[in-house]
């Protein structure tokens, strides 16, 4: 087991290096740079002297390979540098937004799991009945609607019916739980619903598969009660693929709520991504991509470890 | 004639009442207290206005600072300089020496007293920035020979030559006055810290979220500010900005909303919302590359301007985007604006569009441009007002037999493209902070960094220089009309489209704020108050 995990761990490093290289090259292919953008604003007539001075200050006048290795050397020391737009340390910029994104991701996951698992199990048990059809319609609707669109509908509904809008400024949960939830419950519902649709379908299909297994038939033949068969034998085995979906979606939510965060004006990682792209803030964008890639890779590693723990066939393969 | 003492008495009484002996209506008398919450669609990259270009610095931070002069906050044209830290000033007879008396008893937010030494240090930083410090607007002060602070309450500006715009230039909202001692120790200090003499003190800035200021009880203008504080919320998404005002989470957004957004807010909030509108000192104009055929021919350039039905275009476009007025080289209603009768004489500004287009076709034929001639028009990839304006231009040019392909260039790559001269015809842009020919027109002189069309015109250079040095407003107007005729008509170096139009809907309870043609002005908030 330890050898397997070690092997999986070291496989993460070339993946991260690949992500770093591709990210670094790709964002420099996009035309324009942070200096042009910052100083060719409304007047559009800043002198070349200012442009050159600023390029030199943030190191954009250095050869690209040197910029890459300087950045890479920083990453090894966990120093992501400073934002080219604000000049603030990147870790500080990310830390500021991470709590909000993490909370939305956790809340959306709770919404998704609370909806998906009972509905998926119910749909599998009542296959091809009206219950199954209703659950399938509910989940297909969730898959079809982008979460940002649902967010806009929530906002319009609240504005038109209740003449009320969620708070625009983030309040940490420990400062005011009420204010915090009043702001974050809506994006969590919008995102959680779409997220639950994926998980519901996965739960249903996994349950259907497991319920047809020999050991379930055996359990039934032995006279075990239905609830015990479901909870002890079926659901536990059906949860492996569901957990994978839930975990990968969770990793995605940390930086993937790009439009939803804009709709609700949430000061999270997704909005920071948008700003970093819009400002051509190379250093910040590189760090954000590394963060999200790191989250995915870490979640995958943990899932692999969980699989290996749950299913011995994997670690001995 | 019989005298009527009773009637005279009643008239006198009425006159006294009208003159304001009775208390003013509640909504007319500034009320102290409350927090103004407003939306800012951008965010400050750094805290030093001398080095920044975006209104994202101005809107949340201007309330912390004072300037030497400021633009009168009640003047809708935004062109009247009044004292801010300067209590008064005198001008020498030869218009070369400006002596400012600095207010006494003004305190920085850290408690230290402001003197002329601070004003000088701030202007030194703007005019001659130390190594490693940028000053984005130092070119605007080329006329200044020296500055001096001979005593704590006197600041002197000496010019190399008379410059009629110097007072307005010294009223620039960007020229915040910093503390000399701090600048001497660390000229970068103001990039990350706040310490001004303005009506509000800094409380907090949460990046990506909000900026908070609280009333400065030691503000020099006693009784002001009226507000207890303010909170600027950073919202980049325009739908979220509208929702914030509609849901009364924010009271105002000081830049502008689009006409459909204004209509949406008015419809939703009814009499709870007030709307202020103004011509905006921002403009999209068309640059034509003078080194590329056939745009090296002034007949072709004139034809492109003659093709535009600006008046009908104004009606259609002002319903959907941020443009409205048909104007010349200055914003309508400002001191050097072109009178309508004169404007109509310029190529493409007359009302007889059939005649204009017939003339355009004749000019193209004369220049040897065939019917159906194709060229590419490069436009900036920003929805408002670039895209609708681009579509309108192409349609107008099609009507004189030109076949135009539009190519959108991503915003950050646009300026380098213009600088490289990698275009035949392209949309150009400008936004000023005060409507003033010296600030709005330098880009049209031959050697300007922003002369992207690369025209060479010594006549324009001479006219620009003369208007700036003329101290007689009437004479200056005459020179400006000549410059305008040459720039937009005879040589048609560039084609002005339509003036931007600024629309600021705000909750009706917000009082004491007057819209101006610039979104960089009037952001100190000292005059703003809330009715409830």
Coordinates of N, CA and C in Angstrom, one line a residue, chain B residues 304-461:
Chain B
X304 N -15.2 59.7 -46.2 CA -15.6 58.8 -45.1 C -16.3 59.5 -44.0
X305 N -15.9 60.8 -43.8 CA -16.7 61.6 -42.8 C -18.0 62.1 -43.4
X306 N -18.0 62.4 -44.7 CA -19.3 62.9 -45.3 C -20.3 61.8 -45.3
X307 N -19.9 60.6 -45.3 CA -20.9 59.5 -45.4 C -21.7 59.3 -44.1
X308 N -21.3 59.9 -43.0 CA -21.9 59.6 -41.7 C -23.1 60.5 -41.5
X309 N -24.3 59.9 -41.3 CA -25.5 60.7 -40.9 C -25.5 60.8 -39.4
X310 N -24.7 61.7 -38.8 CA -24.5 61.8 -37.4 C -25.8 62.0 -36.6
X311 N -26.7 62.8 -37.2 CA -27.9 63.2 -36.4 C -28.9 62.0 -36.3
X312 N -29.0 61.3 -37.4 CA -29.9 60.1 -37.3 C -29.2 59.0 -36.5
X313 N -27.9 58.9 -36.6 CA -27.1 58.0 -35.9 C -27.2 58.2 -34.4
X314 N -27.2 59.5 -34.0 CA -27.4 59.9 -32.6 C -28.7 59.4 -32.1
X315 N -29.8 59.6 -32.9 CA -31.1 59.1 -32.4 C -31.2 57.6 -32.1
X316 N -30.6 56.9 -33.1 CA -30.7 55.4 -33.0 C -29.7 54.9 -31.9
X317 N -28.5 55.4 -31.9 CA -27.5 54.8 -31.0 C -27.7 55.2 -29.6
X318 N -28.2 56.4 -29.4 CA -28.4 56.9 -28.0 C -29.4 56.1 -27.2
X319 N -30.2 55.3 -27.9 CA -31.2 54.4 -27.3 C -30.6 53.1 -26.8
X320 N -29.4 52.8 -27.4 CA -28.9 51.4 -27.0 C -27.5 51.5 -26.4
X321 N -26.8 52.6 -26.6 CA -25.4 52.6 -26.1 C -25.0 54.0 -25.5
X322 N -23.8 54.2 -25.2 CA -23.3 55.4 -24.4 C -23.0 56.6 -25.2
X323 N -23.6 56.8 -26.4 CA -23.2 57.9 -27.2 C -24.5 58.8 -27.5
X324 N -24.3 60.1 -27.7 CA -25.4 60.9 -28.0 C -25.1 62.1 -28.9
X325 N -24.4 63.1 -28.3 CA -24.3 64.4 -29.0 C -23.4 64.3 -30.2
X326 N -23.9 65.1 -31.2 CA -23.0 65.4 -32.4 C -22.2 66.6 -31.9
X327 N -20.9 66.5 -31.9 CA -20.1 67.6 -31.3 C -18.8 67.7 -32.1
X328 N -18.1 68.9 -31.9 CA -16.8 69.1 -32.5 C -15.7 68.7 -31.5
X329 N -14.7 69.5 -31.5 CA -13.5 69.1 -30.7 C -13.7 69.3 -29.2
X330 N -14.8 69.9 -28.8 CA -15.1 70.1 -27.4 C -16.5 69.7 -27.0
X331 N -16.7 69.3 -25.8 CA -18.0 68.9 -25.3 C -19.0 70.0 -25.4
X332 N -20.2 69.7 -25.8 CA -21.3 70.7 -25.9 C -21.5 71.4 -24.5
X333 N -21.7 72.7 -24.6 CA -22.0 73.4 -23.3 C -20.8 73.9 -22.6
X334 N -19.6 73.5 -23.0 CA -18.4 73.9 -22.3 C -17.8 75.2 -23.0
X335 N -16.9 75.9 -22.4 CA -16.5 77.2 -22.9 C -16.0 77.3 -24.4
X336 N -15.4 76.2 -24.8 CA -14.8 76.3 -26.2 C -15.5 75.4 -27.2
X337 N -16.7 75.0 -26.8 CA -17.5 74.1 -27.7 C -17.9 74.8 -29.0
X338 N -18.1 74.1 -30.0 CA -18.4 74.7 -31.3 C -19.9 75.0 -31.4
X339 N -20.2 76.3 -31.7 CA -21.7 76.6 -31.8 C -22.3 75.8 -32.9
X340 N -23.6 75.4 -32.8 CA -24.2 74.5 -33.8 C -24.1 75.0 -35.2
X341 N -24.3 76.3 -35.4 CA -24.2 76.9 -36.7 C -22.9 76.7 -37.4
X342 N -21.8 76.8 -36.6 CA -20.5 76.6 -37.1 C -20.2 75.1 -37.4
X343 N -20.8 74.3 -36.5 CA -20.6 72.8 -36.6 C -21.1 72.3 -37.9
X344 N -22.3 72.8 -38.3 CA -22.9 72.3 -39.5 C -22.1 72.6 -40.7
X345 N -21.2 73.5 -40.6 CA -20.4 73.8 -41.8 C -19.3 72.8 -42.1
X346 N -19.0 72.0 -41.1 CA -17.9 71.0 -41.2 C -18.4 69.8 -42.1
X347 N -17.4 69.2 -42.8 CA -17.7 68.1 -43.7 C -18.3 67.0 -42.8
X348 N -19.6 66.6 -43.2 CA -20.2 65.5 -42.5 C -21.1 65.9 -41.4
X349 N -21.2 67.2 -41.1 CA -22.0 67.7 -40.0 C -23.2 68.4 -40.5
X350 N -23.4 68.5 -41.8 CA -24.6 69.2 -42.3 C -25.8 68.2 -42.2
X351 N -27.0 68.8 -42.3 CA -28.2 68.0 -42.1 C -28.6 67.3 -43.4
X352 N -28.2 67.8 -44.6 CA -28.6 67.3 -45.9 C -27.7 66.1 -46.2
X353 N -28.1 64.9 -45.8 CA -27.3 63.7 -45.9 C -27.1 63.3 -47.3
X354 N -28.2 63.5 -48.1 CA -28.1 63.1 -49.5 C -27.1 63.9 -50.2
X355 N -27.0 65.2 -49.9 CA -26.0 66.0 -50.5 C -24.6 65.6 -50.1
X356 N -24.5 65.3 -48.8 CA -23.2 64.9 -48.2 C -22.7 63.7 -48.9
X357 N -23.6 62.7 -49.1 CA -23.2 61.4 -49.6 C -22.8 61.5 -51.1
X358 N -23.6 62.4 -51.8 CA -23.3 62.6 -53.3 C -21.9 63.2 -53.4
X359 N -21.6 64.2 -52.5 CA -20.2 64.8 -52.4 C -19.2 63.7 -52.1
X360 N -19.5 62.8 -51.2 CA -18.6 61.8 -50.8 C -18.3 60.9 -52.0
X361 N -19.3 60.5 -52.7 CA -19.1 59.6 -53.9 C -18.3 60.3 -54.9
X362 N -18.5 61.6 -55.1 CA -17.7 62.4 -56.1 C -16.3 62.4 -55.7
X363 N -16.0 62.6 -54.4 CA -14.6 62.7 -53.9 C -13.9 61.3 -54.1
X364 N -14.6 60.3 -53.8 CA -14.0 58.9 -54.0 C -13.7 58.7 -55.5
X365 N -14.6 59.1 -56.3 CA -14.4 58.9 -57.8 C -13.2 59.7 -58.2
X366 N -13.2 60.9 -57.8 CA -12.1 61.8 -58.1 C -10.7 61.3 -57.6
X367 N -10.8 60.6 -56.5 CA -9.5 60.1 -55.9 C -9.2 58.7 -56.6
X368 N -10.0 58.2 -57.4 CA -9.7 57.0 -58.1 C -10.1 55.7 -57.3
X369 N -11.0 55.9 -56.3 CA -11.4 54.8 -55.5 C -12.6 54.1 -56.2
X370 N -12.5 52.9 -56.6 CA -13.6 52.2 -57.3 C -14.8 51.9 -56.4
X371 N -16.0 51.8 -57.0 CA -17.2 51.5 -56.3 C -17.0 50.0 -55.7
X372 N -17.4 49.8 -54.5 CA -17.2 48.5 -53.8 C -15.8 48.3 -53.3
X373 N -15.0 49.4 -53.2 CA -13.7 49.3 -52.6 C -13.7 48.7 -51.2
X374 N -12.9 47.7 -51.0 CA -12.9 47.0 -49.7 C -11.7 47.4 -48.8
X375 N -12.0 47.6 -47.5 CA -10.9 47.7 -46.5 C -11.4 47.1 -45.2
X376 N -10.4 47.0 -44.3 CA -10.7 46.4 -43.0 C -10.7 47.5 -41.9
X377 N -11.8 47.5 -41.1 CA -11.9 48.5 -40.1 C -11.6 47.7 -38.8
X378 N -10.6 48.1 -38.1 CA -10.3 47.4 -36.8 C -11.0 48.1 -35.6
X379 N -11.6 47.3 -34.8 CA -12.4 47.9 -33.7 C -11.9 47.2 -32.4
X380 N -12.1 47.9 -31.3 CA -11.7 47.3 -30.0 C -12.8 46.4 -29.5
X381 N -12.4 45.2 -29.0 CA -13.4 44.3 -28.5 C -14.1 44.6 -27.2
X382 N -14.7 45.7 -27.2 CA -15.4 46.1 -26.0 C -16.9 46.4 -26.4
X383 N -17.9 45.8 -25.7 CA -19.2 45.9 -26.2 C -19.7 47.4 -26.3
X384 N -19.6 48.2 -25.3 CA -20.1 49.5 -25.3 C -19.1 50.6 -25.2
X385 N -19.2 51.6 -26.1 CA -20.1 51.7 -27.3 C -19.4 51.3 -28.6
X386 N -18.2 50.6 -28.4 CA -17.4 50.2 -29.6 C -18.2 49.4 -30.7
X387 N -18.8 48.3 -30.2 CA -19.5 47.4 -31.2 C -20.6 48.1 -31.9
X388 N -21.6 48.7 -31.2 CA -22.7 49.4 -32.0 C -22.1 50.5 -32.9
X389 N -21.2 51.2 -32.4 CA -20.6 52.3 -33.2 C -19.9 51.7 -34.5
X390 N -19.2 50.6 -34.3 CA -18.6 50.0 -35.5 C -19.6 49.6 -36.5
X391 N -20.6 48.9 -36.0 CA -21.7 48.5 -37.0 C -22.3 49.6 -37.7
X392 N -22.5 50.7 -36.9 CA -23.1 51.9 -37.6 C -22.2 52.5 -38.6
X393 N -20.9 52.6 -38.3 CA -19.9 53.2 -39.3 C -19.9 52.3 -40.6
X394 N -19.9 51.0 -40.4 CA -19.8 50.2 -41.6 C -21.0 50.4 -42.5
X395 N -22.2 50.5 -41.8 CA -23.4 50.7 -42.6 C -23.4 52.0 -43.3
X396 N -22.9 53.0 -42.6 CA -22.8 54.4 -43.3 C -21.9 54.4 -44.5
X397 N -20.8 53.7 -44.3 CA -19.8 53.7 -45.4 C -20.3 52.8 -46.6
X398 N -21.0 51.8 -46.3 CA -21.6 51.0 -47.3 C -22.5 51.8 -48.2
X399 N -23.1 52.8 -47.6 CA -24.0 53.7 -48.4 C -23.3 54.6 -49.4
X400 N -22.0 54.7 -49.3 CA -21.3 55.4 -50.4 C -20.5 54.4 -51.2
X401 N -20.9 53.2 -51.2 CA -20.3 52.2 -52.1 C -19.0 51.5 -51.6
X402 N -18.8 51.6 -50.2 CA -17.5 51.0 -49.7 C -17.9 49.7 -49.1
X403 N -17.0 48.8 -49.2 CA -17.2 47.4 -48.6 C -16.3 47.2 -47.5
X404 N -16.8 47.3 -46.3 CA -15.9 47.3 -45.1 C -16.1 46.0 -44.3
X405 N -14.9 45.5 -43.9 CA -15.0 44.3 -43.1 C -14.5 44.7 -41.7
X406 N -15.2 44.3 -40.7 CA -14.8 44.7 -39.3 C -14.0 43.6 -38.6
X407 N -13.0 44.0 -38.0 CA -12.2 43.0 -37.3 C -12.0 43.5 -35.8
X408 N -12.5 42.7 -34.9 CA -12.4 43.0 -33.5 C -11.0 42.6 -32.9
X409 N -10.4 43.5 -32.2 CA -9.1 43.2 -31.6 C -9.3 43.2 -30.1
X410 N -8.8 42.2 -29.4 CA -9.0 42.1 -28.0 C -8.4 43.4 -27.3
X411 N -9.1 43.8 -26.2 CA -8.8 45.1 -25.6 C -7.3 45.3 -25.3
X412 N -6.6 44.3 -24.7 CA -5.2 44.6 -24.3 C -4.3 44.6 -25.5
X413 N -4.7 44.1 -26.6 CA -3.8 44.0 -27.8 C -4.1 45.2 -28.7
X414 N -5.1 46.0 -28.3 CA -5.5 47.1 -29.2 C -4.6 48.2 -29.3
X415 N -4.1 48.7 -28.2 CA -3.2 49.8 -28.1 C -1.9 49.5 -28.8
X416 N -1.3 48.4 -28.6 CA -0.1 48.0 -29.3 C -0.3 48.0 -30.8
X417 N -1.5 47.5 -31.2 CA -1.8 47.5 -32.7 C -1.8 48.9 -33.3
X418 N -2.4 49.8 -32.5 CA -2.5 51.2 -33.0 C -1.1 51.8 -33.1
X419 N -0.3 51.5 -32.0 CA 1.1 52.0 -32.0 C 2.0 51.5 -33.1
X420 N 1.8 50.2 -33.5 CA 2.5 49.6 -34.6 C 2.1 50.2 -35.9
X421 N 0.9 50.8 -36.0 CA 0.3 51.2 -37.2 C -0.2 50.1 -38.1
X422 N -0.6 49.0 -37.4 CA -1.0 47.8 -38.1 C -2.5 47.9 -38.5
X423 N -2.9 48.9 -39.2 CA -4.3 49.1 -39.6 C -4.4 50.0 -40.8
X424 N -5.5 49.9 -41.4 CA -5.8 50.9 -42.5 C -6.7 52.0 -41.8
X425 N -7.8 51.5 -41.3 CA -8.8 52.4 -40.6 C -9.1 51.7 -39.2
X426 N -9.1 52.5 -38.2 CA -9.3 51.9 -36.9 C -10.0 52.8 -35.9
X427 N -10.7 52.2 -35.0 CA -11.4 53.0 -34.0 C -10.4 53.5 -32.9
X428 N -10.4 54.8 -32.7 CA -9.5 55.3 -31.6 C -10.3 55.8 -30.5
X429 N -9.7 56.2 -29.4 CA -10.5 56.6 -28.3 C -9.8 57.5 -27.4
X430 N -10.5 58.3 -26.6 CA -10.0 59.2 -25.7 C -11.0 59.6 -24.6
X431 N -10.5 59.7 -23.4 CA -11.4 60.2 -22.3 C -10.6 61.2 -21.5
X432 N -11.2 62.4 -21.3 CA -10.5 63.4 -20.6 C -11.0 63.5 -19.2
X433 N -10.2 64.2 -18.3 CA -10.6 64.4 -17.0 C -11.2 65.8 -16.7
X434 N -10.9 66.7 -17.6 CA -11.5 68.1 -17.6 C -11.6 68.5 -19.1
X435 N -12.7 69.1 -19.5 CA -12.9 69.5 -20.9 C -12.1 70.8 -21.1
X436 N -11.0 70.6 -21.8 CA -10.1 71.7 -22.0 C -9.2 71.4 -23.2
X437 N -9.2 72.3 -24.2 CA -8.5 72.0 -25.5 C -7.0 71.5 -25.2
X438 N -6.3 72.1 -24.3 CA -5.0 71.7 -24.0 C -4.8 70.3 -23.5
X439 N -5.9 69.8 -22.9 CA -5.9 68.4 -22.4 C -6.4 67.4 -23.4
X440 N -7.4 67.9 -24.2 CA -8.1 67.0 -25.2 C -7.4 66.9 -26.5
X441 N -6.6 67.9 -26.9 CA -6.1 67.9 -28.3 C -4.6 67.6 -28.6
X442 N -3.8 67.4 -27.5 CA -2.4 67.2 -27.8 C -2.1 66.0 -28.7
X443 N -3.0 65.0 -28.7 CA -2.7 63.8 -29.5 C -2.7 64.1 -31.0
X444 N -3.3 65.2 -31.4 CA -3.4 65.5 -32.8 C -2.2 66.3 -33.4
X445 N -1.2 66.6 -32.6 CA 0.0 67.3 -33.1 C 0.9 66.2 -33.7
X446 N 1.7 66.6 -34.6 CA 2.5 65.7 -35.5 C 3.3 64.7 -34.6
X447 N 4.0 65.2 -33.6 CA 4.9 64.3 -32.9 C 4.3 63.7 -31.7
X448 N 3.0 63.7 -31.5 CA 2.4 63.1 -30.4 C 2.6 61.5 -30.4
X449 N 2.9 60.9 -29.3 CA 2.9 59.4 -29.2 C 1.6 58.8 -29.7
X450 N 0.5 59.6 -29.5 CA -0.8 59.0 -29.8 C -1.3 59.4 -31.2
X451 N -0.5 60.0 -32.0 CA -0.9 60.3 -33.4 C -0.8 59.0 -34.2
X452 N -1.7 58.1 -34.0 CA -1.6 56.8 -34.6 C -1.8 56.8 -36.1
X453 N -2.6 57.8 -36.6 CA -2.8 57.9 -38.1 C -1.5 58.4 -38.8
X454 N -0.6 58.9 -38.0 CA 0.7 59.4 -38.5 C 0.6 60.5 -39.5
X455 N -0.3 61.4 -39.2 CA -0.4 62.6 -40.1 C 0.7 63.6 -39.7
X456 N 1.2 64.3 -40.7 CA 2.2 65.3 -40.5 C 1.6 66.7 -40.9
X457 N 1.3 67.5 -40.0 CA 0.6 68.8 -40.3 C 1.1 69.9 -39.4
X458 N 2.0 70.7 -39.9 CA 2.6 71.7 -39.2 C 1.6 72.9 -38.9
X459 N 0.6 72.9 -39.7 CA -0.4 74.0 -39.5 C -1.2 73.6 -38.2
X460 N -1.5 72.4 -38.0 CA -2.2 71.9 -36.8 C -1.3 72.2 -35.6
X461 N 0.0 71.8 -35.7 CA 0.9 72.0 -34.7 C 1.0 73.5 -34.2

